[in-house]
Coordinates of C-alpha atoms in Angstrom, one line a residue:
X1 CA 108.0 79.9 80.7
X2 CA 104.5 79.8 79.3
X3 CA 102.5 82.7 77.9
X4 CA 103.0 86.1 79.6
X5 CA 99.3 86.4 80.2
X6 CA 99.5 83.6 82.7
X7 CA 101.3 85.7 85.3
X8 CA 98.1 86.7 86.9
X9 CA 95.9 89.2 87.9
X10 CA 97.3 89.3 84.7
X11 CA 95.0 89.3 84.9
X12 CA 96.2 88.6 81.6
X13 CA 97.7 91.1 79.9
X14 CA 97.9 90.6 76.3
X15 CA 97.2 93.6 74.2
X16 CA 94.5 92.0 72.1
X17 CA 90.8 91.9 72.8
X18 CA 88.6 89.0 71.8
X19 CA 85.1 89.5 70.7
X20 CA 83.8 86.2 72.0
X21 CA 82.5 85.7 75.5
X22 CA 84.6 83.5 77.8
X23 CA 84.2 79.7 77.5
X24 CA 83.1 77.8 80.6
X25 CA 86.5 76.4 81.3
X26 CA 85.9 75.4 85.0
X27 CA 85.2 72.0 86.4
X28 CA 82.6 71.8 89.1
X29 CA 83.4 68.2 89.9
X30 CA 85.5 65.4 88.5
X31 CA 89.0 65.5 87.2
X32 CA 91.6 68.2 86.7
X33 CA 92.1 69.6 83.2
X34 CA 94.7 71.9 81.7
X35 CA 93.4 75.1 80.0
X36 CA 95.0 76.1 76.8
X37 CA 96.5 79.6 76.3
X38 CA 94.1 80.2 73.4
X39 CA 91.1 79.5 75.6
X40 CA 92.5 81.5 78.5
X41 CA 93.1 84.5 76.3
X42 CA 89.4 84.9 76.1
X43 CA 89.4 86.4 79.6
X44 CA 91.7 89.3 78.5
X45 CA 89.0 92.0 77.9
X46 CA 87.5 91.2 81.3
X47 CA 90.9 91.5 82.9
X48 CA 91.1 95.1 81.7
X49 CA 87.6 95.8 82.9
X50 CA 88.7 94.6 86.4
X51 CA 91.8 96.7 86.2
X52 CA 89.8 99.8 85.2
X53 CA 87.7 99.5 88.4
X54 CA 90.7 101.0 90.3
X55 CA 90.1 104.3 88.6
X56 CA 87.8 107.0 90.1
X57 CA 84.3 107.7 88.6
X58 CA 85.4 110.7 86.6
X59 CA 87.8 108.5 84.7
X60 CA 85.5 105.5 84.2
X61 CA 82.4 107.6 83.4
X62 CA 84.3 109.2 80.5
X63 CA 86.2 106.0 79.8
X64 CA 89.5 107.9 80.0
X65 CA 91.4 105.7 82.4
X66 CA 94.3 105.1 80.1
X67 CA 95.6 101.7 78.8
X68 CA 93.0 99.6 80.5
X69 CA 90.1 101.7 79.1
X70 CA 91.8 101.8 75.7
X71 CA 91.9 98.0 75.7
X72 CA 88.1 97.9 75.4
X73 CA 87.6 101.0 73.2
X74 CA 84.0 100.5 72.3
X75 CA 82.7 100.2 75.9
X76 CA 79.9 102.5 76.8
X77 CA 79.7 103.5 80.5
X78 CA 76.3 104.0 82.1
X79 CA 77.1 104.9 85.7
X80 CA 80.0 105.0 88.1
X81 CA 80.4 105.8 91.7
X82 CA 82.4 105.4 95.0
X83 CA 85.1 107.5 96.6
X84 CA 87.8 104.7 96.9
X85 CA 87.7 104.8 100.7
X86 CA 84.3 104.8 102.4
X87 CA 82.8 103.3 99.2
X88 CA 84.8 101.3 96.7
X89 CA 84.9 102.5 93.1
X90 CA 82.4 100.8 90.8
X91 CA 81.0 101.2 87.3
X92 CA 78.4 99.8 85.0
X93 CA 78.2 99.9 81.2
X94 CA 77.8 98.0 77.9
X95 CA 80.3 96.5 75.6
X96 CA 78.9 95.9 72.1
X97 CA 81.9 93.8 71.1
X98 CA 81.1 91.3 73.9
X99 CA 77.3 91.9 73.8
X100 CA 77.2 92.1 77.6
X101 CA 76.5 94.6 80.4
X102 CA 79.6 94.9 82.5
X103 CA 79.7 95.5 86.3
X104 CA 83.1 96.1 87.9
X105 CA 84.2 96.8 91.5
X106 CA 87.5 98.2 92.8
X107 CA 89.7 95.9 94.8
X108 CA 91.4 96.5 98.2
X109 CA 93.5 99.7 98.3
X110 CA 96.4 98.8 100.7
X111 CA 97.0 102.6 101.1
X112 CA 93.5 103.2 102.4
X113 CA 92.6 102.3 106.0
X114 CA 88.9 102.1 105.4
X115 CA 89.5 99.6 102.6
X116 CA 91.7 97.4 104.9
X117 CA 89.1 97.6 107.7
X118 CA 86.5 96.3 105.3
X119 CA 88.7 93.2 104.7
X120 CA 89.4 92.8 108.4
X121 CA 85.7 92.8 109.5
X122 CA 85.3 89.1 108.7
X123 CA 82.6 87.9 111.2
X124 CA 80.2 85.6 109.3
X125 CA 76.7 87.2 109.3
X126 CA 73.3 86.9 107.6
X127 CA 72.5 88.6 104.3
X128 CA 70.0 91.5 104.2
X129 CA 66.6 90.0 103.3
X130 CA 65.6 93.2 101.5
X131 CA 68.5 92.9 99.1
X132 CA 68.5 89.1 99.0
X133 CA 64.8 88.1 99.2
X134 CA 64.1 84.4 99.9
X135 CA 67.8 83.6 100.7
X136 CA 68.3 80.8 103.2
X137 CA 69.0 81.7 106.8
X138 CA 71.8 79.1 106.7
X139 CA 73.8 81.3 104.4
X140 CA 76.4 83.4 106.2
X141 CA 78.8 85.9 104.6
X142 CA 81.8 88.1 105.5
X143 CA 80.4 91.0 107.5
X144 CA 82.6 93.6 105.9
X145 CA 82.0 92.5 102.4
X146 CA 78.2 92.4 103.0
X147 CA 78.1 95.9 104.5
X148 CA 80.3 97.3 101.7
X149 CA 78.2 95.7 99.0
X150 CA 75.0 97.1 100.6
X151 CA 76.3 100.7 100.1
X152 CA 76.2 100.4 96.3
X153 CA 73.7 97.6 95.7
X154 CA 70.7 99.7 94.7
X155 CA 72.7 102.1 92.5
X156 CA 74.3 99.2 90.7
X157 CA 70.9 97.5 90.3
X158 CA 69.4 100.6 88.8
X159 CA 72.3 101.1 86.4
X160 CA 72.2 97.4 85.3
X161 CA 68.5 97.6 84.7
X162 CA 68.8 100.8 82.7
X163 CA 71.7 99.4 80.6
X164 CA 69.8 96.2 79.9
X165 CA 66.8 98.2 78.7
X166 CA 68.9 100.6 76.6
X167 CA 70.7 97.8 74.8
X168 CA 67.9 95.2 74.7
X169 CA 70.0 92.5 76.4
X170 CA 69.7 90.2 79.4
X171 CA 73.4 89.3 79.5
X172 CA 75.5 90.7 82.5
X173 CA 79.1 90.0 83.3
X174 CA 80.4 90.9 86.8
X175 CA 84.2 91.3 87.3
X176 CA 86.5 92.3 90.1
X177 CA 90.0 91.8 91.6
X178 CA 90.6 91.1 95.3
X179 CA 87.9 92.8 97.4
X180 CA 86.3 93.8 94.0
X181 CA 85.9 90.1 93.3
X182 CA 84.2 89.5 96.7
X183 CA 81.8 92.4 96.1
X184 CA 81.2 91.2 92.5
X185 CA 80.3 87.7 93.8
X186 CA 77.7 89.3 96.1
X187 CA 76.4 91.2 93.1
X188 CA 76.2 87.9 91.2
X189 CA 73.9 86.5 93.9
X190 CA 72.0 89.8 94.4
X191 CA 71.2 90.7 90.7
X192 CA 69.4 87.5 89.7
X193 CA 67.2 87.8 92.8
X194 CA 66.2 91.3 91.7
X195 CA 66.1 90.8 87.9
X196 CA 64.4 87.5 87.0
X197 CA 65.7 86.0 83.8
X198 CA 69.1 87.7 83.7
X199 CA 71.9 85.7 82.1
X200 CA 74.7 86.5 84.5
X201 CA 78.4 85.4 84.6
X202 CA 80.9 86.2 87.3
X203 CA 84.7 86.5 86.7
X204 CA 87.0 87.2 89.6
X205 CA 90.7 87.5 90.1
X206 CA 92.5 86.9 93.4
X207 CA 89.1 86.8 95.2
X208 CA 89.0 86.1 99.0
X209 CA 86.5 83.7 100.5
X210 CA 83.1 85.3 100.9
X211 CA 80.8 83.0 102.7
X212 CA 80.2 79.7 104.5
X213 CA 79.5 76.2 103.1
X214 CA 75.8 77.0 102.5
X215 CA 76.8 80.2 100.5
X216 CA 79.3 78.2 98.4
X217 CA 76.7 75.6 97.6
X218 CA 74.2 78.3 96.6
X219 CA 76.7 79.9 94.3
X220 CA 77.5 76.5 92.7
X221 CA 73.8 76.0 92.0
X222 CA 72.8 79.4 90.9
X223 CA 75.9 81.3 89.6
X224 CA 78.1 80.7 86.6
X225 CA 81.5 81.7 88.1
X226 CA 85.1 81.6 87.0
X227 CA 87.5 82.4 89.8
X228 CA 91.1 83.0 88.6
X229 CA 93.9 82.6 91.1
X230 CA 97.7 83.0 90.8
X231 CA 100.3 80.7 92.3
X232 CA 100.8 81.3 96.1
X233 CA 98.5 84.4 96.3
X234 CA 97.7 85.1 99.9
X235 CA 94.2 86.6 99.5
X236 CA 92.3 83.6 98.1
X237 CA 93.1 81.6 101.3
X238 CA 91.6 84.3 103.5
X239 CA 89.5 84.3 105.7
X240 CA 90.6 80.9 106.9
X241 CA 88.4 77.8 106.5
X242 CA 88.6 77.3 110.3
X243 CA 86.3 80.4 110.5
X244 CA 83.7 78.4 108.4
X245 CA 84.5 80.2 105.1
X246 CA 84.5 78.2 101.9
X247 CA 85.1 79.0 98.2
X248 CA 82.6 78.0 95.6
X249 CA 83.7 75.9 92.6
X250 CA 85.0 77.3 89.4
X251 CA 88.7 77.9 90.0
X252 CA 91.3 78.3 87.3
X253 CA 94.7 78.3 88.9
X254 CA 97.9 79.7 87.4
X255 CA 100.8 77.5 88.6
X256 CA 104.4 78.5 89.1
X257 CA 105.4 77.3 85.6
X258 CA 102.5 79.3 84.0
X259 CA 100.3 76.2 83.4
X260 CA 96.6 76.9 84.0
X261 CA 94.6 74.2 85.7
X262 CA 90.9 73.9 86.1
X263 CA 90.4 72.7 89.7
X264 CA 87.4 70.5 90.4
X265 CA 85.1 71.1 93.4
X266 CA 85.2 73.7 96.2
X267 CA 88.4 74.9 97.8
X268 CA 90.5 72.0 96.4
X269 CA 93.4 71.1 98.6
X270 CA 95.5 69.8 95.7
X271 CA 98.9 71.5 95.2
X272 CA 97.7 72.4 91.7
X273 CA 95.1 74.7 93.1
X274 CA 95.3 77.9 95.2
X275 CA 94.4 76.3 98.6
X276 CA 96.9 73.6 98.2
X277 CA 99.6 75.8 96.5
X278 CA 99.5 78.5 99.3
X279 CA 99.0 76.1 102.2
X280 CA 99.0 78.8 104.9
X281 CA 99.7 82.5 105.3
X282 CA 103.4 81.8 106.0
X283 CA 103.9 80.1 102.6
X284 CA 101.7 82.5 100.7
X285 CA 102.8 85.6 98.8
X286 CA 101.4 89.1 98.5
X287 CA 103.3 89.7 95.3
X288 CA 101.4 87.0 93.5
X289 CA 98.2 88.8 94.4
X290 CA 99.3 91.7 92.2
X291 CA 100.5 89.5 89.4
X292 CA 104.0 88.5 90.4
X293 CA 105.2 92.1 90.2
X294 CA 108.3 91.4 92.3
X295 CA 109.7 89.7 89.3
X296 CA 110.3 93.1 87.7
X297 CA 113.1 95.0 89.5
X298 CA 111.5 98.4 88.9
X299 CA 108.5 97.3 90.9
X300 CA 108.9 96.6 94.6
X301 CA 105.8 94.7 95.7
X302 CA 102.8 96.9 95.8
X303 CA 105.0 99.9 96.8
X304 CA 104.9 100.7 93.1
X305 CA 101.1 101.0 93.5
X306 CA 101.7 104.1 95.5
X307 CA 104.2 105.6 93.0
X308 CA 106.8 106.5 95.7
X309 CA 108.2 105.0 98.8
X310 CA 107.7 108.3 100.7
X311 CA 104.0 107.7 100.7
X312 CA 104.6 104.4 102.5
X313 CA 106.9 106.2 104.9
X314 CA 104.4 108.9 105.6
X315 CA 101.6 106.3 106.2
X316 CA 103.7 104.4 108.6
X317 CA 104.7 107.6 110.3
X318 CA 101.1 108.6 110.8
X319 CA 100.2 105.1 112.1
X320 CA 103.1 105.2 114.5
X321 CA 101.9 108.6 115.8
X322 CA 98.3 107.2 116.3
X323 CA 99.8 104.3 118.2
X324 CA 101.7 106.6 120.4
X325 CA 98.7 108.9 121.1
X326 CA 96.5 105.9 121.7
X327 CA 99.0 104.4 124.1
X328 CA 99.2 107.7 126.0
X329 CA 95.4 107.8 126.4
X330 CA 95.3 104.2 127.5
X331 CA 98.0 104.9 130.1
X332 CA 95.9 107.8 131.6
X333 CA 92.9 105.5 131.8
X334 CA 95.0 102.7 133.2
X335 CA 96.4 104.8 136.0
X336 CA 93.0 106.2 136.8
X337 CA 91.5 102.8 137.1
X338 CA 94.4 101.6 139.4
X339 CA 93.3 104.3 141.9
X340 CA 89.6 103.6 141.7
X341 CA 88.4 101.8 144.8
X342 CA 88.1 98.0 144.1
X343 CA 85.4 97.9 146.7
X344 CA 82.9 99.6 144.3
X345 CA 81.0 96.4 143.5
X346 CA 79.4 97.8 140.4
X347 CA 82.8 98.5 138.9
X348 CA 84.9 95.7 140.3
X349 CA 84.6 93.1 137.4
X350 CA 84.9 95.8 134.7
X351 CA 87.9 97.3 136.6
X352 CA 89.6 93.9 136.6
X353 CA 89.2 93.4 132.9
X354 CA 90.0 96.9 131.9
X355 CA 93.3 96.8 133.9
X356 CA 94.4 93.8 132.0
X357 CA 93.2 94.9 128.6
X358 CA 94.8 98.3 128.9
X359 CA 98.0 96.8 130.2
X360 CA 98.4 94.6 127.1
X361 CA 97.4 97.4 124.8
X362 CA 100.1 99.8 126.2
X363 CA 102.7 97.1 126.3
X364 CA 102.2 95.8 122.7
X365 CA 101.6 99.3 121.3
X366 CA 105.1 100.2 122.5
X367 CA 106.6 97.2 120.7
X368 CA 104.6 98.0 117.5
X369 CA 105.8 101.6 117.6
X370 CA 109.4 100.5 117.7
X371 CA 108.8 98.1 114.7
X372 CA 107.1 100.9 112.7
X373 CA 110.1 103.1 113.3
X374 CA 112.4 100.4 112.0
X375 CA 110.2 99.9 108.9
X376 CA 110.6 103.6 108.1
X377 CA 114.4 103.3 108.4
X378 CA 114.6 100.3 106.0
X379 CA 111.7 101.2 103.8
X380 CA 113.9 101.1 100.6
X381 CA 114.6 97.4 101.0
X382 CA 111.4 95.7 100.2
X383 CA 112.4 92.2 101.3
X384 CA 113.4 93.4 104.7
X385 CA 110.2 95.5 105.0
X386 CA 108.1 92.4 104.2
X387 CA 109.8 90.5 107.0
X388 CA 109.2 93.3 109.4
X389 CA 105.5 93.4 108.6
X390 CA 105.4 89.7 109.5
X391 CA 106.8 90.8 112.9
X392 CA 104.0 93.4 113.1
X393 CA 101.5 90.6 112.5
X394 CA 103.2 88.4 115.1
X395 CA 103.0 91.2 117.7
X396 CA 99.3 91.8 116.9
X397 CA 98.7 88.1 117.3
X398 CA 100.3 88.0 120.7
X399 CA 98.3 91.0 121.8
X400 CA 95.0 89.5 120.7
X401 CA 95.8 86.0 122.0
X402 CA 96.7 87.3 125.5
X403 CA 93.6 89.4 125.7
X404 CA 91.3 86.6 124.5
X405 CA 93.0 84.1 126.9
X406 CA 91.9 86.2 129.9
X407 CA 88.3 86.0 129.0
X408 CA 88.7 82.3 128.1
X409 CA 90.1 81.6 131.5
X410 CA 87.7 83.7 133.6
X411 CA 84.3 83.7 132.0
X412 CA 83.5 79.9 132.6
X413 CA 84.0 80.6 136.4
X414 CA 81.6 83.1 137.8
X415 CA 82.3 82.8 141.6
X416 CA 85.2 85.3 141.5
X417 CA 82.9 88.1 140.3
X418 CA 81.1 88.1 143.6
X419 CA 84.2 88.5 145.7
X420 CA 84.8 91.6 147.8
X421 CA 87.6 92.5 145.4
X422 CA 86.8 90.7 142.1
X423 CA 89.9 88.9 140.8
X424 CA 90.0 85.9 138.6
X425 CA 92.5 83.1 139.5
X426 CA 94.3 82.1 136.4
X427 CA 95.8 78.7 135.6
X428 CA 99.5 78.6 135.0
X429 CA 98.9 78.8 131.2
X430 CA 98.2 82.6 131.5
X431 CA 101.5 83.6 133.1
X432 CA 103.3 81.1 130.9
X433 CA 101.9 82.7 127.7
X434 CA 102.7 86.1 129.1
X435 CA 106.3 85.2 129.8
X436 CA 106.8 83.5 126.4
X437 CA 105.3 86.4 124.5
X438 CA 107.2 89.0 126.5
X439 CA 110.5 87.2 126.0
X440 CA 109.9 86.6 122.3
X441 CA 108.8 90.3 121.7
X442 CA 111.8 91.7 123.6
X443 CA 114.2 89.4 121.9
X444 CA 113.0 90.4 118.5
X445 CA 113.2 94.1 119.3
X446 CA 116.8 93.6 120.5
X447 CA 118.0 91.4 117.6
X448 CA 116.4 93.2 114.7
X449 CA 118.3 96.5 115.1
X450 CA 121.5 94.5 115.6
X451 CA 120.9 92.5 112.4
X452 CA 120.0 95.6 110.4
X453 CA 122.8 97.8 111.7
X454 CA 125.4 96.4 109.3
X455 CA 123.0 96.7 106.3
X456 CA 122.4 100.5 106.9
X457 CA 125.1 102.7 105.4
X458 CA 123.6 106.2 106.2
X459 CA 125.0 107.6 109.4
X460 CA 121.8 109.4 110.5
X461 CA 119.7 106.2 110.0
X462 CA 122.3 104.2 112.0
X463 CA 121.9 106.7 114.8
X464 CA 118.2 106.3 114.8
X465 CA 118.6 102.5 114.8
X466 CA 120.9 102.7 117.9
X467 CA 118.3 104.9 119.6
X468 CA 115.6 102.3 118.9
X469 CA 117.8 99.6 120.2
X470 CA 118.3 101.6 123.4
X471 CA 114.6 102.0 124.0
X472 CA 114.1 98.3 123.2
X473 CA 116.5 97.6 126.1
X474 CA 114.4 99.8 128.3
X475 CA 111.3 97.7 127.5
X476 CA 113.2 94.5 128.4
X477 CA 114.3 95.9 131.7
X478 CA 110.8 97.2 132.4
X479 CA 109.3 93.8 132.0
X480 CA 111.8 92.1 134.4
X481 CA 110.1 93.2 137.6
X482 CA 106.7 92.2 136.3
X483 CA 107.9 88.7 135.2
X484 CA 109.4 88.3 138.7
X485 CA 106.0 88.4 140.3
X486 CA 103.6 87.3 137.6
X487 CA 103.6 83.7 138.8
X488 CA 102.6 84.7 142.3
X489 CA 98.8 84.7 142.1
X490 CA 98.4 86.0 145.6
X491 CA 100.7 89.0 145.3
X492 CA 98.1 91.4 144.0
X493 CA 99.7 94.7 145.0
X494 CA 103.2 93.8 143.7
X495 CA 101.6 92.6 140.5
X496 CA 99.8 95.9 140.1
X497 CA 102.9 97.9 140.9
X498 CA 105.1 95.9 138.5
X499 CA 102.4 96.2 135.8
X500 CA 102.2 100.0 136.3
X501 CA 106.0 100.3 136.1
X502 CA 106.1 98.2 132.9
X503 CA 103.3 100.1 131.2
X504 CA 104.8 103.5 132.2
X505 CA 108.2 102.5 130.6
X506 CA 106.3 101.2 127.6
X507 CA 104.5 104.5 127.3
X508 CA 107.9 106.3 127.1
X509 CA 109.2 103.7 124.7
X510 CA 106.1 104.1 122.4
X511 CA 106.6 107.8 122.2
X512 CA 110.4 107.9 121.8
X513 CA 110.4 106.8 118.1
X514 CA 107.8 109.4 117.2
X515 CA 109.7 112.1 119.2
X516 CA 113.0 111.2 117.5
X517 CA 111.3 111.5 114.1
X518 CA 109.9 114.9 114.9
X519 CA 113.3 116.1 116.1
X520 CA 114.9 115.0 112.8
X521 CA 112.1 116.7 110.8
X522 CA 112.5 120.0 112.8
X523 CA 116.2 119.9 112.2
X524 CA 115.5 119.6 108.5
X525 CA 117.2 116.2 108.2
X526 CA 115.1 114.3 105.7
X527 CA 115.5 110.6 105.7
X528 CA 117.8 109.5 102.9
X529 CA 117.0 106.1 101.3
X530 CA 119.4 103.3 102.3
X531 CA 119.9 102.5 98.6
X532 CA 118.0 104.4 95.8
X533 CA 115.7 102.1 94.1
X534 CA 114.8 102.4 90.4
X535 CA 111.3 103.7 90.0
X536 CA 109.6 103.8 86.7
X537 CA 107.7 106.7 85.1
X538 CA 104.5 104.9 84.2
X539 CA 103.9 107.2 81.3
X540 CA 107.3 107.0 79.5
X541 CA 109.0 104.0 81.2
X542 CA 111.9 106.3 82.0
X543 CA 113.9 105.0 85.0
X544 CA 114.6 107.5 87.8
X545 CA 117.0 107.1 90.7
X546 CA 115.1 107.5 94.0
X547 CA 111.6 109.0 94.5
X548 CA 109.3 109.7 91.5
X549 CA 108.8 113.3 90.7
X550 CA 105.2 114.4 91.4
X551 CA 104.6 115.2 87.7
X552 CA 105.2 111.6 86.9
X553 CA 101.9 110.6 88.3
X554 CA 100.0 113.4 86.8
X555 CA 98.4 111.4 84.0
X556 CA 95.1 109.7 83.3
X557 CA 96.4 106.1 83.8
X558 CA 95.0 104.5 87.0
X559 CA 96.5 101.1 86.2
X560 CA 99.7 100.4 84.4
X561 CA 100.4 96.9 83.1
X562 CA 103.7 95.0 82.7
X563 CA 104.5 91.6 81.3
X564 CA 103.8 90.1 84.7
X565 CA 100.6 91.8 86.0
X566 CA 98.6 94.9 86.5
X567 CA 99.7 97.5 89.0
X568 CA 97.2 100.1 90.3
X569 CA 98.8 103.5 90.5
X570 CA 97.3 106.5 92.3
X571 CA 96.5 109.5 90.1
X572 CA 97.9 112.8 91.3

């Protein structure tokens, strides 16, 4: 195995800092080249800067964020901001050892919904002409990244200008991990447009795609960028290229054996580069995004980022409750629409679409609620949890696919909208997809509890698993009458009745897991872990059995580092 710094977001980990600025190790075009460990070590100080961005402003402003701040002891902060949710953390300052202004942005917080929604808002859109004067209209960027960047752009600009003036320098280095890398890349385009003559360099770790081909070409021409990727990291292959997103050049890819390769060109498909290494989302790894942390038994994926598995459990519990409440509200609206007269021409088309959308929403919410409940039961076994989250993704995919398919089928044909009772006539593809997704979803919900039953030793958890299996059976029986009539395009009334029956049962199913959990809580039966995992005290490296005591997290270290990566840790 090569140097331990090579394990990623490792963002490199070594304990030493190097006073020299990073070399330009990237290849814009031409052949592949291997980067030596000595050359790669030059990124170490910037790795710690990227890690420090996960800390709140009161820590970075005073440069008291623990090991990652200590790694660059002479850094002088100028400004810091963000709340870690609505606005990502950021900071600006000057490092006299590196003779550069440093701008750093926080990456995605998987525990924060707003942060995840920023990543999910991936519609390509124009840049703001006020922030990016003279930028080509051909350039499109990720909508969520653009809007998040705009929240802090002026504050970052003012801090950079002040720091440059205070230290008589024109050199600026922008760093960031994950979402922080995406925001940093937008800064790397934004700042030179606002500060003529600035000497700017961009260093990112595990950065997602930010813009289209025109944006990638602009970055290649105007920005000195080094984009470090690790093995089969999932994030750098998102959003997909089929959505017109493209990486700029400048990739350094850490391979499975620790070798670092400079990848020529944009989004290189070679297996020695990120896009070719993680060919698709099914072959990619979330663990590699956080530095291969699954290689350490005391860290279970990014669960260690939250310090305790109970926080994950509570988050899933809240999400399941929201799903149940949302499903109940949708059911009320659905039943109300069923009884609205279809002869009201102003409402006929909207009524048709709403009935179908709400039907799919209630149906798949029920299945998601059941899966969330299973995740809470097996939360202590990371590998199983990861597989269950893939099932969540599959269910959401079915939900979205079926909804989009309705519009895809109906919108090209306008005649049906002028009928007395507006009703689109589907091709056989629609009921076929409905049946395939229904059968697949129900089969998964029946098989997963059976498969997990033998792996769960705790009696109470087994009881809950049996209850979930029972309500999954109810969902299956509820879908049978609908499947029996779904191919009959003319049987409007039976179709509606069968749909109402299925959604009503789905509503009950959706709320049962939440109700069961509430009953267990009221009885004071806390959920025991299936097998107590070792959790590390990030301050003393003491190993505990089971959940981490609250006092363990009461320290000033926002990021802890291991020999295989950096792991953000919430501060109590």
